[in-house]
XYZ file of C-alpha atoms in Angstrom:
653
model
C 144.934 80.013 95.653
C 144.289 77.863 98.753
C 141.613 78.089 101.463
C 144.361 79.286 103.859
C 142.754 77.982 107.039
C 139.310 79.530 106.638
C 137.842 77.224 109.285
C 137.694 79.157 112.563
C 139.174 82.374 111.155
C 137.898 85.567 112.858
C 137.939 88.561 110.445
C 138.076 90.985 113.376
C 140.857 89.281 115.331
C 143.436 91.539 117.007
C 146.345 89.162 116.444
C 148.968 91.340 118.101
C 147.177 91.298 121.486
C 147.505 87.854 123.100
C 145.020 88.282 125.941
C 144.130 90.033 129.168
C 142.450 93.390 129.725
C 144.031 94.908 126.618
C 142.378 92.280 124.456
C 138.989 92.839 126.085
C 139.222 96.607 125.543
C 140.271 96.133 121.933
C 137.449 93.681 121.242
C 134.856 96.052 122.698
C 136.277 98.897 120.596
C 135.901 96.764 117.477
C 132.302 95.963 118.406
C 131.500 99.675 118.829
C 133.109 100.421 115.475
C 131.033 97.729 113.777
C 127.852 98.865 115.529
C 128.427 102.469 114.409
C 128.698 101.244 110.841
C 125.475 99.236 111.151
C 123.597 102.229 112.579
C 124.596 104.344 109.586
C 122.672 102.048 107.239
C 118.962 102.834 107.509
C 117.664 102.561 103.930
C 115.501 99.746 102.593
C 117.819 99.179 99.615
C 121.175 99.464 101.454
C 121.838 95.721 101.361
C 121.160 95.518 97.629
C 123.249 98.614 96.954
C 126.317 97.297 98.770
C 126.165 93.846 97.179
C 125.638 95.210 93.687
C 128.255 97.942 94.082
C 130.880 95.333 94.942
C 129.828 93.122 92.048
C 129.970 95.993 89.577
C 133.443 96.971 90.757
C 134.543 93.344 90.394
C 133.311 92.957 86.818
C 134.750 96.398 86.032
C 138.224 95.202 87.111
C 137.989 92.023 85.043
C 136.730 93.976 82.016
C 139.811 96.194 82.112
C 142.070 93.145 82.302
C 140.449 91.046 79.572
C 138.867 93.579 77.216
C 136.014 92.940 74.810
C 136.253 89.138 74.977
C 134.878 89.235 78.518
C 131.070 89.218 78.979
C 130.165 90.656 82.410
C 127.223 89.018 84.156
C 125.539 89.542 87.536
C 122.871 87.200 88.936
C 120.459 88.497 91.566
C 118.221 86.150 93.538
C 115.583 87.497 95.917
C 113.716 84.795 97.825
C 110.888 86.542 99.651
C 109.580 83.284 101.086
C 112.909 82.583 102.825
C 114.065 86.188 103.437
C 117.213 85.556 101.463
C 119.196 87.689 98.995
C 121.972 86.336 96.786
C 124.184 88.225 94.344
C 126.657 86.387 92.134
C 129.054 87.985 89.648
C 131.661 86.696 87.207
C 134.097 89.448 88.155
C 137.706 89.300 89.291
C 137.084 87.238 92.440
C 139.255 87.469 95.585
C 142.497 85.921 96.718
C 142.815 84.353 100.170
C 143.951 87.533 101.959
C 141.173 89.588 100.415
C 138.664 86.897 101.388
C 139.822 86.767 105.000
C 139.864 90.525 105.601
C 137.132 91.923 103.320
C 134.651 92.096 106.238
C 137.003 94.062 108.466
C 135.995 97.725 109.080
C 137.770 100.318 106.964
C 139.595 97.712 104.888
C 139.263 98.126 101.132
C 141.172 96.584 98.245
C 139.713 98.967 95.662
C 141.208 101.879 93.826
C 139.678 105.137 95.036
C 140.035 106.660 91.582
C 138.264 103.958 89.575
C 135.820 102.159 91.881
C 132.304 102.953 93.021
C 133.086 102.316 96.668
C 136.318 102.319 98.621
C 135.563 103.128 102.266
C 135.664 99.547 103.502
C 132.393 99.720 105.461
C 129.863 98.152 103.060
C 131.167 94.599 103.421
C 131.242 95.043 107.220
C 127.562 96.016 107.089
C 126.754 92.925 105.001
C 128.686 90.574 107.309
C 127.576 91.871 110.711
C 124.195 93.392 109.880
C 122.345 90.107 109.378
C 121.916 86.594 110.700
C 124.092 84.741 108.230
C 126.287 85.492 105.246
C 127.800 82.950 102.858
C 130.793 84.081 100.798
C 132.149 82.055 97.889
C 134.871 83.317 95.573
C 136.783 81.834 92.683
C 139.944 82.666 90.800
C 142.051 80.664 88.384
C 144.014 79.222 91.274
C 140.985 77.738 92.987
C 138.059 78.732 95.188
C 137.338 79.549 98.822
C 133.991 79.382 100.619
C 133.014 80.393 104.129
C 129.995 81.241 106.242
C 129.646 83.744 109.075
C 126.686 83.376 111.462
C 124.999 85.608 114.072
C 126.840 88.776 113.066
C 123.991 91.110 113.999
C 123.283 89.308 117.231
C 126.925 89.677 118.300
C 127.103 93.350 117.319
C 124.016 94.257 119.370
C 124.668 91.877 122.280
C 125.222 93.536 125.652
C 125.113 90.403 127.812
C 128.007 88.436 126.374
C 125.656 85.741 125.093
C 126.987 85.771 121.539
C 130.681 85.162 120.830
C 132.248 87.075 117.984
C 131.488 85.205 114.764
C 134.150 83.111 113.083
C 134.191 81.734 109.592
C 132.986 78.197 109.009
C 134.369 76.549 105.895
C 131.639 75.345 103.535
C 131.450 73.452 100.241
C 132.957 75.408 97.337
C 130.172 74.728 94.869
C 128.317 77.876 93.829
C 125.575 77.877 91.255
C 126.470 80.512 88.692
C 130.252 80.094 88.962
C 130.606 76.563 87.589
C 131.587 77.693 84.109
C 133.470 80.832 85.167
C 137.192 81.215 85.756
C 136.564 83.806 88.452
C 133.758 85.480 90.367
C 132.118 85.931 93.758
C 128.773 84.952 95.275
C 127.374 86.494 98.452
C 124.220 85.136 100.073
C 122.566 86.945 103.007
C 119.888 85.527 105.298
C 117.626 88.166 106.854
C 115.831 87.161 110.040
C 112.230 88.257 110.585
C 113.109 91.093 112.983
C 115.794 92.488 110.690
C 115.529 94.870 107.745
C 114.791 94.984 104.896
C 111.539 93.066 105.167
C 111.452 91.796 101.603
C 107.672 91.353 101.500
C 106.888 94.885 102.719
C 107.476 96.663 99.431
C 104.921 94.339 97.738
C 107.085 93.652 94.682
C 106.523 89.989 93.876
C 108.087 89.370 90.468
C 111.442 89.806 88.760
C 110.399 92.627 86.420
C 109.227 94.739 89.368
C 112.443 94.172 91.281
C 114.593 94.987 88.261
C 112.844 98.373 87.997
C 113.248 99.015 91.736
C 116.942 98.156 91.687
C 117.378 100.396 88.661
C 115.976 103.325 90.642
C 117.595 102.761 94.041
C 120.886 100.888 93.523
C 124.060 101.041 91.386
C 122.329 98.917 88.723
C 120.826 102.242 87.683
C 124.171 103.668 86.662
C 124.374 107.459 86.452
C 126.859 108.016 83.632
C 125.961 111.616 82.803
C 129.556 112.815 82.863
C 131.208 109.599 81.725
C 129.994 108.451 78.326
C 131.175 104.914 77.692
C 131.687 104.244 81.416
C 128.958 101.606 81.454
C 130.449 98.161 80.859
C 127.306 96.598 79.424
C 126.614 94.116 82.223
C 124.011 91.415 81.643
C 121.675 91.129 84.643
C 119.735 87.980 85.514
C 117.078 88.408 88.193
C 115.187 85.602 89.915
C 112.451 86.390 92.442
C 110.593 83.824 94.528
C 107.388 85.114 96.111
C 105.742 84.083 99.384
C 103.937 81.180 97.706
C 107.196 79.777 96.337
C 106.533 80.811 92.728
C 109.626 82.043 90.864
C 109.816 84.590 88.053
C 112.787 85.598 85.926
C 113.965 88.725 84.116
C 117.037 89.543 82.063
C 118.381 92.867 80.832
C 121.658 94.534 79.965
C 123.149 97.983 79.602
C 120.825 99.481 82.245
C 121.090 103.011 83.545
C 119.143 105.140 86.026
C 115.371 105.339 85.550
C 115.267 108.953 84.371
C 111.748 110.380 84.825
C 111.310 111.543 81.218
C 111.596 107.860 80.217
C 108.715 106.532 82.328
C 105.800 105.120 80.263
C 103.266 107.702 81.494
C 105.137 110.535 79.783
C 103.509 110.799 76.357
C 105.000 114.106 75.225
C 108.415 115.258 76.401
C 111.169 117.455 75.068
C 114.617 118.408 76.263
C 115.292 122.095 76.770
C 118.010 121.920 74.136
C 115.463 120.637 71.588
C 113.043 123.411 72.526
C 115.695 126.126 72.309
C 116.936 124.830 68.951
C 113.407 124.975 67.565
C 112.785 128.452 68.995
C 115.976 129.726 67.373
C 114.823 128.419 63.980
C 111.711 130.646 64.091
C 111.905 134.345 63.226
C 110.394 137.145 65.314
C 110.503 138.148 68.963
C 110.367 135.539 71.745
C 106.601 135.799 72.203
C 106.040 135.260 68.474
C 108.438 132.329 68.401
C 106.649 130.623 71.272
C 103.292 131.086 69.546
C 104.652 129.587 66.339
C 106.041 126.455 67.973
C 104.462 123.350 66.385
C 102.078 121.144 68.354
C 104.792 118.619 69.238
C 106.329 121.307 71.469
C 103.072 122.202 73.236
C 101.061 120.627 76.052
C 104.116 118.709 77.165
C 103.978 116.158 79.962
C 107.652 116.740 80.796
C 110.640 118.907 79.975
C 114.145 117.851 80.930
C 117.816 118.479 80.308
C 121.378 117.672 81.373
C 123.970 120.282 82.346
C 127.595 119.143 82.471
C 130.111 121.043 84.572
C 131.098 123.390 81.745
C 127.397 124.036 80.983
C 126.703 124.862 84.632
C 129.438 127.487 84.694
C 128.356 129.012 81.356
C 124.579 129.006 81.941
C 123.897 132.199 83.873
C 120.504 131.003 85.121
C 122.179 127.979 86.744
C 125.357 129.582 88.089
C 124.190 133.103 88.979
C 124.223 132.593 92.769
C 127.338 130.404 92.961
C 130.332 131.868 94.770
C 133.903 131.215 93.658
C 134.392 128.297 96.055
C 131.266 126.608 94.712
C 132.417 127.089 91.128
C 135.691 125.412 92.058
C 133.726 122.472 93.503
C 131.731 122.176 90.261
C 134.956 121.714 88.299
C 136.768 119.645 90.929
C 134.011 117.057 91.168
C 133.031 117.255 87.496
C 129.453 117.908 88.626
C 126.624 117.089 86.254
C 122.968 117.995 86.824
C 119.990 116.168 85.357
C 116.563 117.743 85.801
C 113.049 116.811 84.771
C 109.933 118.923 85.344
C 106.554 117.173 85.064
C 103.292 118.880 84.223
C 101.606 116.968 87.051
C 103.061 115.715 90.320
C 100.370 113.002 90.170
C 102.543 111.201 87.636
C 104.808 109.950 90.420
C 101.916 108.325 92.280
C 100.412 106.852 89.115
C 103.810 105.482 88.073
C 104.315 103.790 91.424
C 100.761 102.429 91.574
C 100.129 101.373 87.979
C 103.618 100.702 86.573
C 105.782 99.626 89.515
C 102.767 98.272 91.461
C 104.483 98.441 94.846
C 103.673 99.641 98.348
C 102.228 103.179 98.199
C 104.384 104.329 101.133
C 107.658 103.418 99.461
C 109.549 106.561 98.405
C 111.002 105.728 95.005
C 110.941 107.987 91.961
C 109.519 111.313 93.147
C 109.946 115.027 93.001
C 113.067 115.957 94.932
C 116.850 116.131 94.901
C 118.858 112.934 94.377
C 122.559 113.170 95.145
C 124.782 110.754 93.244
C 128.483 110.004 93.321
C 130.759 107.743 91.328
C 128.021 106.639 88.932
C 125.391 105.615 91.485
C 122.603 107.219 93.569
C 123.592 107.918 97.156
C 120.991 108.022 99.928
C 117.356 109.071 99.737
C 115.661 111.941 97.967
C 115.665 115.278 99.763
C 113.346 118.246 99.289
C 114.455 120.897 96.808
C 114.657 123.963 99.103
C 112.657 126.464 97.065
C 111.919 129.856 98.599
C 109.054 130.773 96.239
C 106.458 128.767 94.253
C 107.413 125.900 96.516
C 104.756 123.625 95.050
C 106.961 123.116 92.000
C 109.453 121.142 94.071
C 106.995 118.252 93.882
C 106.971 118.347 90.071
C 110.742 118.405 89.668
C 113.268 115.576 89.933
C 116.905 116.696 90.112
C 119.991 114.468 90.064
C 123.295 116.096 91.059
C 126.169 113.742 90.214
C 129.734 114.166 91.492
C 132.954 112.362 90.780
C 134.631 111.334 94.033
C 131.855 112.884 96.117
C 133.070 110.878 99.139
C 129.866 110.530 101.214
C 130.149 109.383 104.822
C 129.220 105.914 106.058
C 125.823 104.608 105.111
C 125.960 106.036 101.570
C 124.026 109.198 102.326
C 125.752 112.051 104.157
C 127.867 114.411 102.060
C 130.060 117.240 103.270
C 128.003 120.376 104.110
C 129.512 122.412 101.279
C 128.559 119.691 98.779
C 124.978 119.530 100.071
C 124.657 123.331 99.989
C 125.945 123.413 96.407
C 123.533 120.658 95.344
C 120.616 122.527 96.957
C 121.521 125.695 95.050
C 121.863 123.842 91.739
C 118.461 122.227 92.335
C 116.835 125.597 92.994
C 118.354 127.149 89.895
C 117.324 124.198 87.696
C 113.704 124.655 88.820
C 113.983 128.343 87.908
C 115.087 127.367 84.397
C 112.186 124.941 83.972
C 109.695 127.583 85.123
C 110.586 129.623 82.042
C 108.856 126.958 79.941
C 105.612 126.639 81.915
C 103.583 127.943 78.968
C 104.546 124.815 77.019
C 103.398 122.391 79.720
C 100.125 120.541 79.920
C 97.826 122.134 82.500
C 97.752 120.220 85.780
C 94.149 119.502 86.792
C 94.935 117.018 89.550
C 93.845 114.050 87.406
C 96.252 111.257 86.460
C 98.639 111.818 83.571
C 97.363 110.773 80.171
C 93.679 111.713 80.488
C 93.706 114.841 78.323
C 91.185 114.991 75.489
C 92.232 113.657 72.125
C 90.217 113.771 68.928
C 86.587 112.778 69.352
C 86.766 109.248 67.945
C 89.772 108.310 70.058
C 88.224 109.956 73.095
C 84.990 107.939 72.767
C 86.919 104.714 72.259
C 89.114 105.516 75.224
C 86.096 106.020 77.485
C 84.470 102.785 76.343
C 87.674 100.897 77.048
C 88.023 102.601 80.403
C 84.469 101.629 81.379
C 85.255 97.998 80.574
C 88.432 98.011 82.658
C 87.194 100.142 85.603
C 83.392 99.876 85.842
C 81.682 101.576 88.784
C 78.541 99.398 88.767
C 77.186 100.742 92.063
C 73.645 100.033 93.250
C 71.996 101.301 96.441
C 68.432 100.572 97.520
C 67.603 99.232 94.049
C 68.927 102.373 92.370
C 71.853 102.225 89.963
C 74.461 104.963 89.888
C 74.384 106.798 86.553
C 78.159 107.260 86.430
C 79.252 104.013 84.785
C 83.030 104.065 85.311
C 85.398 105.148 88.049
C 86.163 108.892 88.147
C 89.015 110.175 85.999
C 88.872 113.855 86.907
C 87.738 116.327 89.534
C 84.539 116.917 87.525
C 83.726 113.205 87.798
C 84.255 113.385 91.569
C 81.800 116.291 91.865
C 79.210 114.493 89.723
C 79.554 111.218 91.633
C 79.334 112.832 95.069
C 76.163 114.747 94.259
C 74.597 111.655 92.726
C 75.358 109.678 95.883
C 73.711 112.447 97.919
C 70.658 112.163 95.663
C 70.603 108.378 96.098
C 70.400 108.809 99.881
C 73.847 107.374 100.660
C 74.776 110.672 102.340
C 72.406 112.353 104.781
C 72.079 115.850 106.169
C 73.871 117.871 103.461
C 72.637 121.138 101.975
C 74.574 123.102 99.315
C 74.510 126.878 99.114
C 76.848 127.292 96.144
C 79.430 125.603 93.938
C 81.921 127.732 92.039
C 84.796 127.188 89.628
C 86.016 130.801 89.785
C 86.209 131.520 93.515
C 89.109 130.433 95.719
C 87.067 127.571 97.189
C 84.776 125.087 95.440
C 81.613 124.908 97.511
C 79.730 126.217 100.545
C 77.498 123.765 102.430
C 75.566 123.289 105.637
C 74.551 120.209 107.591
C 71.367 119.321 109.461
C 71.288 116.131 111.532
C 67.847 116.453 113.183
C 66.936 112.942 111.988
C 68.299 110.188 114.259
C 69.077 108.084 111.161
C 72.089 110.327 110.546
C 73.675 109.448 113.908
C 76.463 106.896 114.352
C 75.593 103.444 115.679
C 76.757 99.867 115.215
C 74.139 99.504 112.455
C 74.889 102.946 110.897
C 78.678 103.213 110.871
C 78.657 106.096 108.378
C 76.714 108.302 110.787
C 77.935 111.331 112.694
C 78.816 111.562 116.365
C 75.717 111.503 118.605
C 77.059 114.686 120.214
C 76.861 116.570 116.886
C 74.782 119.738 116.524
C 71.193 118.626 115.751
C 70.101 121.765 113.932
C 71.306 123.486 110.780
C 74.999 124.284 110.991
C 76.848 127.427 110.041
C 78.116 127.478 106.413
C 81.269 125.440 105.809
C 83.810 125.226 102.952
C 83.979 122.024 100.894
C 86.755 121.254 98.395
C 86.705 118.739 95.536
C 89.825 117.010 94.180
C 90.488 113.866 92.206
C 93.464 113.141 94.494
C 93.872 114.621 97.962
C 97.510 115.416 97.147
C 96.311 118.177 94.794
C 94.920 120.011 97.839
C 98.221 119.519 99.700
C 99.925 121.144 96.702
C 97.468 124.053 96.915
C 98.405 124.469 100.587
C 102.122 124.470 99.684
C 101.581 127.141 97.019
C 99.330 129.112 99.410
C 96.454 129.002 96.956
C 94.241 127.630 99.713
C 94.489 127.366 103.492
C 93.716 124.341 105.682
C 92.123 126.426 108.418
C 89.381 127.528 105.975
C 88.318 124.048 104.804
C 86.133 121.654 106.777
C 85.581 118.843 104.261
C 87.424 117.401 101.246
C 85.670 115.109 98.761
C 88.101 113.181 96.564
C 88.460 109.886 94.737
C 91.610 108.777 96.518
C 93.910 109.755 99.393
C 97.484 110.154 98.167
C 100.836 109.414 99.751
C 101.838 113.052 100.047
C 98.746 113.621 102.188
C 99.826 110.790 104.455
C 103.293 112.348 104.776
C 102.028 115.862 105.535
C 99.143 114.891 107.839
C 98.301 112.243 110.342
C 95.510 110.210 108.737
C 92.840 108.651 110.958
C 90.658 106.028 109.177
C 86.989 106.378 110.184
C 85.965 103.058 108.580
C 87.979 100.997 111.085
C 86.391 99.759 114.295
C 84.586 102.552 116.153
C 86.839 105.343 114.861
C 83.873 106.858 113.005
C 81.943 107.483 116.204
C 83.566 110.937 116.388
C 82.709 111.783 112.761
C 81.574 115.370 112.168
C 80.262 114.949 108.595
C 78.105 112.049 107.458
C 80.020 109.458 105.474
C 83.510 110.925 105.957
C 86.123 108.179 105.634
C 89.167 109.886 107.156
C 90.279 112.765 109.345
C 93.512 114.681 108.761
C 95.553 115.829 111.772
C 98.524 118.117 112.310
C 100.147 118.515 115.728
C 97.384 116.278 117.138
C 94.732 118.762 116.043
C 92.092 117.761 113.492
C 92.312 120.000 110.425
C 89.548 118.612 108.209
C 87.585 115.505 107.325
C 87.780 113.626 104.028
C 85.258 111.652 102.016
C 87.376 109.322 99.891
C 84.790 108.044 97.417
C 86.851 105.055 96.313
C 87.170 103.783 99.883
C 83.537 104.587 100.662
C 82.227 102.657 97.658
C 84.450 99.710 98.531
C 82.997 99.853 102.057
C 79.417 99.892 100.750
C 80.145 96.773 98.691
C 81.944 94.805 101.424
C 82.297 96.538 104.828
C 84.340 93.761 106.438
C 86.849 93.505 103.608
C 87.374 97.277 103.367
C 87.705 97.616 107.149
C 90.329 94.843 107.155
C 92.205 96.508 104.269
C 92.287 99.870 106.012
C 93.301 98.314 109.321
C 96.299 96.720 107.639
C 97.172 99.750 105.484
C 97.121 102.331 108.273
C 98.967 100.004 110.616
C 102.063 100.193 108.348
């Protein structure tokens, strides 16, 4: 293999048009085609997905040629400090023609039957979606290396300031290929105004990034209908954070991060395990359920996999499918994975405490994930339930197709495929609902806080106090609650203690109930000027507030505000009835369903209706209710400037 005149080569050249108006028209048509491809890629992980998909296809090809003696390896480097991503594989490499034309739209050298991608648009996105791309490939006959600059600037240029990029030949040396007979390295430089902004997701080390790539890219292979399809790739990940510190991780034989495998799930069973156990017990169904041993009760998750033949045989899954949809199930060898969690809070806790990434990133959640050719495609969508819609937040469904053939940008499937996936998702939720009696009750608290035996429970609370002490003092009085809240009951206790300590002013409580639809009825009385907002009293209410006793209002308590959003979705409670929510934290679902206005920033609190409220929730520009987020409030009491700065940055995202 020879470089074949890489220097000055234009991958988009229309060689059969020598010049003139025809050439100008053709060049503009090519630009529009490239720009349409770029616009179809809107996801944070699109760049990683395309690079890793190509690498996996390359090592797959070499594995088939060389067999078990070949050890596939992919190196991933993410340099957050320099906005640079590099993926290097020891796959089949490219010859000179493949190298020269791989960036051209709609050109693919892959087999449609065997590869993960074959549309010929992913490499175009990589080449012309960013500031600079370096491509180095190696085969037994030699190596070729080239660099393409200003691809994005050319694609979006309307003034003629940027000529169409041409390859520049560069040195052939590529770290990671020195001891390999073949392979390819691709390095992409992302300018500050381009996406993805590597620092935004707040993952700073290699272990975090390996988990993220497992969830959102082809690294997390979905081999539900193809046992043995995984080729046991060894992944090496290097991440350099903003300070220049590098961390490393290595793993092999990775598949998709299925929810029943996440560390917060302490007790889980597949439906097939449950059914097998039920069948081993004599008596009617009710008796069998009562006789199930403890390992099958109070489950954090139930899950199962239905292959295409299972879908067609299982009446609860296939009952609403028409004949055309049944044909699609067989044609695409559709497989469905489903997992139902006892608490939707598990998703938030997993992202916060395990992944430790930006709270607004949508990663592993309740919803429908379409997948094709062994990899997730596009973002999660809502499972379109028509009843008990709150359960859509507890359920994660993966619908995998062979040769699903999504459109550009890895996300849009044909309407009949999407409709079929929606129906399969609905029916899977219906199946899981049959096992609700075996699930742990959802109280709105984080997963894993259920009572154990007394000794373990006491030890757990002592350990928790050491790791998350509350240690709050106000006007020389210490708060009696010694650790951060773990449940709704803790939130109620803490709020009323803070009222007693004088942190909150003007509240009067008529009733608190655990059996009525709503938790509490209260009134306010702001006759004392000390309850009014001012520069010195930023927790006060608007000076225009009613100065006498108010009418009775409804107050709700939750550990996490998302539990109230779930109640709204299930029509257990109604936003128009509630004036104030007291919770420990404001969740991401709340931020998605409502506009959130932070009252602890600047003078935003000057319009506050209830003393000490930290946020207001809006829909259609109308305020629905106010929120006292105790975690944010306590942080504000300890250091007002720091908490105000944190909220300013957080709500500016």
